[in-house]
Tab-separated table of C-alpha atoms in Angstrom:
chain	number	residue	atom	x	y	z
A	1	UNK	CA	-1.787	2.123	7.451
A	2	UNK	CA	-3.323	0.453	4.218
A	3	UNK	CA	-0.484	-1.775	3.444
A	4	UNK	CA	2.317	-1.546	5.914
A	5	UNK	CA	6.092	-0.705	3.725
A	6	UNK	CA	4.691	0.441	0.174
A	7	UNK	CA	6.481	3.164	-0.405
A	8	UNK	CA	7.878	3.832	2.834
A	9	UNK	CA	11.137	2.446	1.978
A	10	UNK	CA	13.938	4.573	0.632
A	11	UNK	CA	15.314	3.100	-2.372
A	12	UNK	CA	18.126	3.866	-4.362
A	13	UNK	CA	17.196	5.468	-7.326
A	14	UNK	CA	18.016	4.477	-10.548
A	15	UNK	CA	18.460	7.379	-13.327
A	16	UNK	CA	17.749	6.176	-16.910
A	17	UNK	CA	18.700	7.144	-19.814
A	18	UNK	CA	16.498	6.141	-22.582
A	19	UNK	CA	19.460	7.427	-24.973
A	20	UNK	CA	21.905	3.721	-23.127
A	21	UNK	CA	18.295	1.386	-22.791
A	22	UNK	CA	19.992	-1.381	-24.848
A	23	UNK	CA	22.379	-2.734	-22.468
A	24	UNK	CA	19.923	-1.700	-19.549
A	25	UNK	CA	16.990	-3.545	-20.821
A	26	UNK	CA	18.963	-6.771	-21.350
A	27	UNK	CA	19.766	-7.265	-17.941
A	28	UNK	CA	16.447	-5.472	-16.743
A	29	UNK	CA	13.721	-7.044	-18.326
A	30	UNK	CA	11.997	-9.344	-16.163
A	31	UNK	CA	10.116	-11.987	-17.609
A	32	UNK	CA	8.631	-13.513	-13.716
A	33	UNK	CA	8.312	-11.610	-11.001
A	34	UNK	CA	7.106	-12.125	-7.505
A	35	UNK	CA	3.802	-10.260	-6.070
A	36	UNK	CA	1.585	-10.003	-3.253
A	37	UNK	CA	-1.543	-9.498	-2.926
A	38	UNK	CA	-2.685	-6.002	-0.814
A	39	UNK	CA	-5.607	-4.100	0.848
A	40	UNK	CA	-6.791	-1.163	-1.442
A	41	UNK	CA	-4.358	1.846	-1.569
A	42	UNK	CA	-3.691	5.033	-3.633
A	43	UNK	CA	-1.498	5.073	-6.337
A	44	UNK	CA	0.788	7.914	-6.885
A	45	UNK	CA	1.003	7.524	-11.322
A	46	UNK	CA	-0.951	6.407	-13.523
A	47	UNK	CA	0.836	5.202	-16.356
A	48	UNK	CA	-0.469	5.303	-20.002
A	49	UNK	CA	1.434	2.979	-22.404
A	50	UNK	CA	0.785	2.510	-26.150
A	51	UNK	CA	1.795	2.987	-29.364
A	52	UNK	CA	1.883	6.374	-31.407
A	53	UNK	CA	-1.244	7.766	-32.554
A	54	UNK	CA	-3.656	5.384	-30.562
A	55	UNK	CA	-5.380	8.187	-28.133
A	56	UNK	CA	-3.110	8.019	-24.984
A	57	UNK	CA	-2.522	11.513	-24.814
A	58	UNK	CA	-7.168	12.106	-25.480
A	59	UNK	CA	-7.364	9.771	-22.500
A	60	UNK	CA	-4.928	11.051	-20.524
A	61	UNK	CA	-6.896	15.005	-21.106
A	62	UNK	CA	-10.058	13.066	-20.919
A	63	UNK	CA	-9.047	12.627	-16.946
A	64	UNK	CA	-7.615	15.555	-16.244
A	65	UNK	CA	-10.747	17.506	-17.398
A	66	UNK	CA	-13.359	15.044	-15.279
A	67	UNK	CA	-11.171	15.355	-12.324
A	68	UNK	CA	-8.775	18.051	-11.907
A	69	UNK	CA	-8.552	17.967	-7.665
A	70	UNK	CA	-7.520	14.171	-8.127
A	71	UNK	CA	-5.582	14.039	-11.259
A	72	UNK	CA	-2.315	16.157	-12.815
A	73	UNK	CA	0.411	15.907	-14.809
A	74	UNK	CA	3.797	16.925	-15.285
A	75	UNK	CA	4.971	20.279	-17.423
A	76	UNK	CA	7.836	19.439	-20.312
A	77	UNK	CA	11.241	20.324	-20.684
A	78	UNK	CA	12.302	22.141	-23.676
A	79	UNK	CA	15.597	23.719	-24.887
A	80	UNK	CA	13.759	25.769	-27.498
A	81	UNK	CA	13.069	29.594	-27.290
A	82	UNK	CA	9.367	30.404	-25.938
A	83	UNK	CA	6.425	31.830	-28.672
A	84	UNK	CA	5.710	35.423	-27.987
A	85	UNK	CA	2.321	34.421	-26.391
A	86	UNK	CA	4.125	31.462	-23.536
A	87	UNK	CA	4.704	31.808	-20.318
A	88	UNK	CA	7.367	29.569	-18.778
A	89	UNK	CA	5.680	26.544	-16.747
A	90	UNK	CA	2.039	26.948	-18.950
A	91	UNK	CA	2.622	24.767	-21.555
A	92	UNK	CA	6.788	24.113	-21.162
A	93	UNK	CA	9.475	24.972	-19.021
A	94	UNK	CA	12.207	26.688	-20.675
A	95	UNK	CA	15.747	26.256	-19.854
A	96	UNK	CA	19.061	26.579	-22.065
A	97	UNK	CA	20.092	23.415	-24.113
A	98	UNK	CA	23.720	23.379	-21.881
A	99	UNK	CA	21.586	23.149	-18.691
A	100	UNK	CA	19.363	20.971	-20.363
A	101	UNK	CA	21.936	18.357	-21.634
A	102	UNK	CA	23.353	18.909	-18.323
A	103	UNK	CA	20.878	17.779	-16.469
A	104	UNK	CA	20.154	15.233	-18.952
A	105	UNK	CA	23.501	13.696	-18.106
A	106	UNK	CA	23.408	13.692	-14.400
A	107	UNK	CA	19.908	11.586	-14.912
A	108	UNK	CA	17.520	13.903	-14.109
A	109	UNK	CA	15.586	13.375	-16.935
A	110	UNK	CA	12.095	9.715	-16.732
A	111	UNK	CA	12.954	10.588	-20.722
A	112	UNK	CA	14.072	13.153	-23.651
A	113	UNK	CA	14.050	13.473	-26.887
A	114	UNK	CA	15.022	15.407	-29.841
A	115	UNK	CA	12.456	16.999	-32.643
A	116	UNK	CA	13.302	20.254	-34.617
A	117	UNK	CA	16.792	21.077	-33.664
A	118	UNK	CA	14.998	21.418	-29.723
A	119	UNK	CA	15.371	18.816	-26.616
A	120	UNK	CA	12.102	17.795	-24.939
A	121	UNK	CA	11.622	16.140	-22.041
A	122	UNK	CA	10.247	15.086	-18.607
A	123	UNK	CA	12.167	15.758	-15.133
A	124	UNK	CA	11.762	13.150	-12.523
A	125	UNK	CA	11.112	15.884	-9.951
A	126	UNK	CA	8.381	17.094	-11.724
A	127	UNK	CA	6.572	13.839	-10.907
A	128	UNK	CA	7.585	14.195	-7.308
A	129	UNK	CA	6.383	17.742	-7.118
A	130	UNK	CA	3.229	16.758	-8.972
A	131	UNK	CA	2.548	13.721	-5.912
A	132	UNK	CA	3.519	16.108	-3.321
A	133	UNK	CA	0.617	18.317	-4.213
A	134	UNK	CA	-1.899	15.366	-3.220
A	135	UNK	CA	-2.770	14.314	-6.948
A	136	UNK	CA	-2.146	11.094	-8.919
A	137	UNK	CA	0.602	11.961	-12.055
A	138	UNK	CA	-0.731	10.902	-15.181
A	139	UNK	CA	1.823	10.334	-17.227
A	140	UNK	CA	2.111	8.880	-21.156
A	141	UNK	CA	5.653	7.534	-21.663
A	142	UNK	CA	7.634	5.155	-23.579
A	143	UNK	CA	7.841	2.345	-22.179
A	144	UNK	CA	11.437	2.111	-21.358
A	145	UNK	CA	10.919	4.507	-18.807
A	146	UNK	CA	8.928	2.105	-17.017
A	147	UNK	CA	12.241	0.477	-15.641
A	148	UNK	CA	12.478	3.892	-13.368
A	149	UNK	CA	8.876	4.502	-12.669
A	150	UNK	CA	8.252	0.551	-11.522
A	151	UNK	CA	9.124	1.111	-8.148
A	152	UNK	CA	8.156	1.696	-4.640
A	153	UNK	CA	9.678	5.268	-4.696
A	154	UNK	CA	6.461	5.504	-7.902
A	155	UNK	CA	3.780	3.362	-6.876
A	156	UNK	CA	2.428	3.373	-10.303
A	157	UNK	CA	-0.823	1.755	-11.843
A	158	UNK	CA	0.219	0.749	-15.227
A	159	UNK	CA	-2.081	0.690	-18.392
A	160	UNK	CA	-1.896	-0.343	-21.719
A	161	UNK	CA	-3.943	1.773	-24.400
A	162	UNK	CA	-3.866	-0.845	-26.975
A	163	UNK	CA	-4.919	-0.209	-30.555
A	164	UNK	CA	-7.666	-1.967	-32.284
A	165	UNK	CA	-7.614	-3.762	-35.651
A	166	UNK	CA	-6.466	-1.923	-38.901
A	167	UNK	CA	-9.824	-1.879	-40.182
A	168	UNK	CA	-11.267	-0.207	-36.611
A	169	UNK	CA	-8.467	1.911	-36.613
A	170	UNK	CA	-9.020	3.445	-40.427
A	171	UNK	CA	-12.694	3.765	-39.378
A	172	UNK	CA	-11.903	5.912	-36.635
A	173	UNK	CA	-9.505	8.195	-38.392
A	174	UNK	CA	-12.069	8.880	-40.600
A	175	UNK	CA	-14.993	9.367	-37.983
A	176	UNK	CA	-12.790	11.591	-36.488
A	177	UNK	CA	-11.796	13.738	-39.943
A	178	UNK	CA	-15.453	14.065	-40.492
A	179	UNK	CA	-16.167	15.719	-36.805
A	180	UNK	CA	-12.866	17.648	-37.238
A	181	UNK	CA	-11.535	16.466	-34.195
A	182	UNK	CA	-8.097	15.852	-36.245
A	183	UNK	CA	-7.673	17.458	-39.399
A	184	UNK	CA	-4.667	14.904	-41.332
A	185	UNK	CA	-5.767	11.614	-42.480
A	186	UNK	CA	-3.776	8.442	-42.008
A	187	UNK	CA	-2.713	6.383	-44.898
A	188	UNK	CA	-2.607	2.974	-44.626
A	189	UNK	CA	1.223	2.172	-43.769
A	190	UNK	CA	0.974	4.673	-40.725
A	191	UNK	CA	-2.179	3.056	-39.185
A	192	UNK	CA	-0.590	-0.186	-40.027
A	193	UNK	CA	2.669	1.005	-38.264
A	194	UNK	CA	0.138	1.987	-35.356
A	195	UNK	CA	-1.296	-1.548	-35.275
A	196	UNK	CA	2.262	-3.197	-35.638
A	197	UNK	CA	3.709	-1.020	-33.039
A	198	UNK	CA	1.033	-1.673	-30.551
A	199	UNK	CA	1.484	-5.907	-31.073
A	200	UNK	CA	5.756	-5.163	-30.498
A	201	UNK	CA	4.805	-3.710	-27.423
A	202	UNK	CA	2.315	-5.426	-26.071
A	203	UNK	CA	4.832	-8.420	-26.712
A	204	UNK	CA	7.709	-7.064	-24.824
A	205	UNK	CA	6.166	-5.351	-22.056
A	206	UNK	CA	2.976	-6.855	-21.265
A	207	UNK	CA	4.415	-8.282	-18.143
A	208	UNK	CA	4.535	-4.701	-16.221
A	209	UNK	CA	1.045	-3.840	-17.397
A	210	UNK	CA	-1.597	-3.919	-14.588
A	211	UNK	CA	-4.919	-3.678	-17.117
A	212	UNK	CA	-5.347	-3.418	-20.987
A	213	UNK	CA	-8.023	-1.528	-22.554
A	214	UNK	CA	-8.756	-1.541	-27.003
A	215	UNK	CA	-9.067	2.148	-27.837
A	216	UNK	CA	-11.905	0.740	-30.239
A	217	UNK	CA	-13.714	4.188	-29.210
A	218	UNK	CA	-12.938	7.022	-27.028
A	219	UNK	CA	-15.927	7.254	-24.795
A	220	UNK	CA	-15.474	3.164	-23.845
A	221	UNK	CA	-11.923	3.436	-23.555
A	222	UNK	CA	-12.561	6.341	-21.199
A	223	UNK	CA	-15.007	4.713	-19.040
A	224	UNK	CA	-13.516	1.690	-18.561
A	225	UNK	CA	-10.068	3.418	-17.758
A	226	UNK	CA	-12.329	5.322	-15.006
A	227	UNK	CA	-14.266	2.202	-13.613
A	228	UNK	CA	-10.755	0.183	-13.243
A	229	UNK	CA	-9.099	3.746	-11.559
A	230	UNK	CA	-12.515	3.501	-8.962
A	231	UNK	CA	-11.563	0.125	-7.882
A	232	UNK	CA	-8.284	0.469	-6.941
A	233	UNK	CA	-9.589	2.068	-3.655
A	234	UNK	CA	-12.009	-0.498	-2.833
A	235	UNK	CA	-10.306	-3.985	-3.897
A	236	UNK	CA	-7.246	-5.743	-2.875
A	237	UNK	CA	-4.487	-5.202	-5.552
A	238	UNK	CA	-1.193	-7.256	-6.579
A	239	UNK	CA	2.069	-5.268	-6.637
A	240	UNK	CA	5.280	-6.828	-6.570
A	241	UNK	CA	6.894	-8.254	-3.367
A	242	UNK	CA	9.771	-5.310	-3.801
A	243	UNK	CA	6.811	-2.645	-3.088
A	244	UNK	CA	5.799	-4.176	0.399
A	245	UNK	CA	8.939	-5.690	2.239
């Protein structure tokens, strides 16, 4: 009823592998795109985009803490044994590194990785199952992955979390060293990497991103995140022209 065909179209889905993105992205990455503009309606993601170590993943708890009715996330994929103290589907799901490649392979996988000998990663379905339960899916993702979660089937709201100068940045790290909230400071290369990161990305993707926000300080960030989130149900939004007809 809000805006007659978003998301009531079934699409064919496109599985990505972030493993083949290279020849992918060439062909994929849209530099114009059409939109429209359309009454106020609910997004199903929210997508948090940003460099390494610039405070997706605080934001991203930050919501699910004021909000937990509205807001949830997805549970990772791992290949690795569970801790004594897990319990499947608390903190991972746990399934066999054959199933896991297996499934990696048949695309059933936004993204995965690799860290410590284990695979990690996040199942499309999860999303799905995490929408069907009424809730917006916050998820924090490279942004390659945003050539599967761009569409109709995804309705996402896309943000970019983007770091602040070097010397902000240092300033912070150490702010946040002296309240303990982290306990390993950065050296200069890595928050330099941070800020570098950040500009490459902001370069190449900035064209999906519906709102930017400087992480120059977690409380702003947070509340300006929050006050953009309100609107979308009370002002007319541009999506692209593929969403609607």
């Amino acid at each position: 009823p809000l805006c007659a065909g978003i998301g009531g179209k079934k699409k064919k889905k496109m599985m990505y592998l972030t493993t083949k993105n290279a020849e992918f992205d060439r062909h994929e990455l849209r530099i114009y795109e059409e939109v429209a503009k359309v009454p106020p309606f609910r997004r199903k993601t929210l997508v948090l985009i940003g460099a390494q170590g610039v405070g997706r993943r605080s934001l991203k708890n930050k919501l699910l803490l004021s909000d937990p009715h509205r807001y949830g996330t997805t549970i990772p994929f791992t290949s690795r044994k569970p801790k004594v103290d897990e319990r499947d589907g608390q903190t991972y799901s746990f399934m066999s590194r054959n199933e896991m490649e297996c499934d990696i392979r048949n695309g059933r996988f936004l993204e995965h990785g690799e860290y410590d000998g284990n695979l990690y990663g996040t199942k499309i379905n999860s999303i799905h199952e995490v929408i069907e339960t009424g809730k917006i899916c916050i998820l924090d993702v490279n942004p390659q992955a945003l050539k599967v979660l761009r569409t109709s089937e995804f309705l996402p709201y896309v943000v970019f979390i983007e770091a602040p100068d070097f010397e902000v940045l240092k300033a912070m790290n150490r702010s946040a060293i002296e309240l303990g909230v982290v306990t390993k400071q950065l050296t200069d290369s890595e928050l330099k990497r941070t800020v570098d990161e950040s500009e490459r990305i902001k370069r190449a993707y900035g064209h999906y991103f519906d709102l930017c926000i400087v992480n120059d300080g977690l409380e702003a960030a947070f509340r300006s995140l929050r006050l953009a989130l309100e609107k979308l149900s009370t002002e007319h939004q541009w999506v692209p022209v593929s969403w609607v007809f």
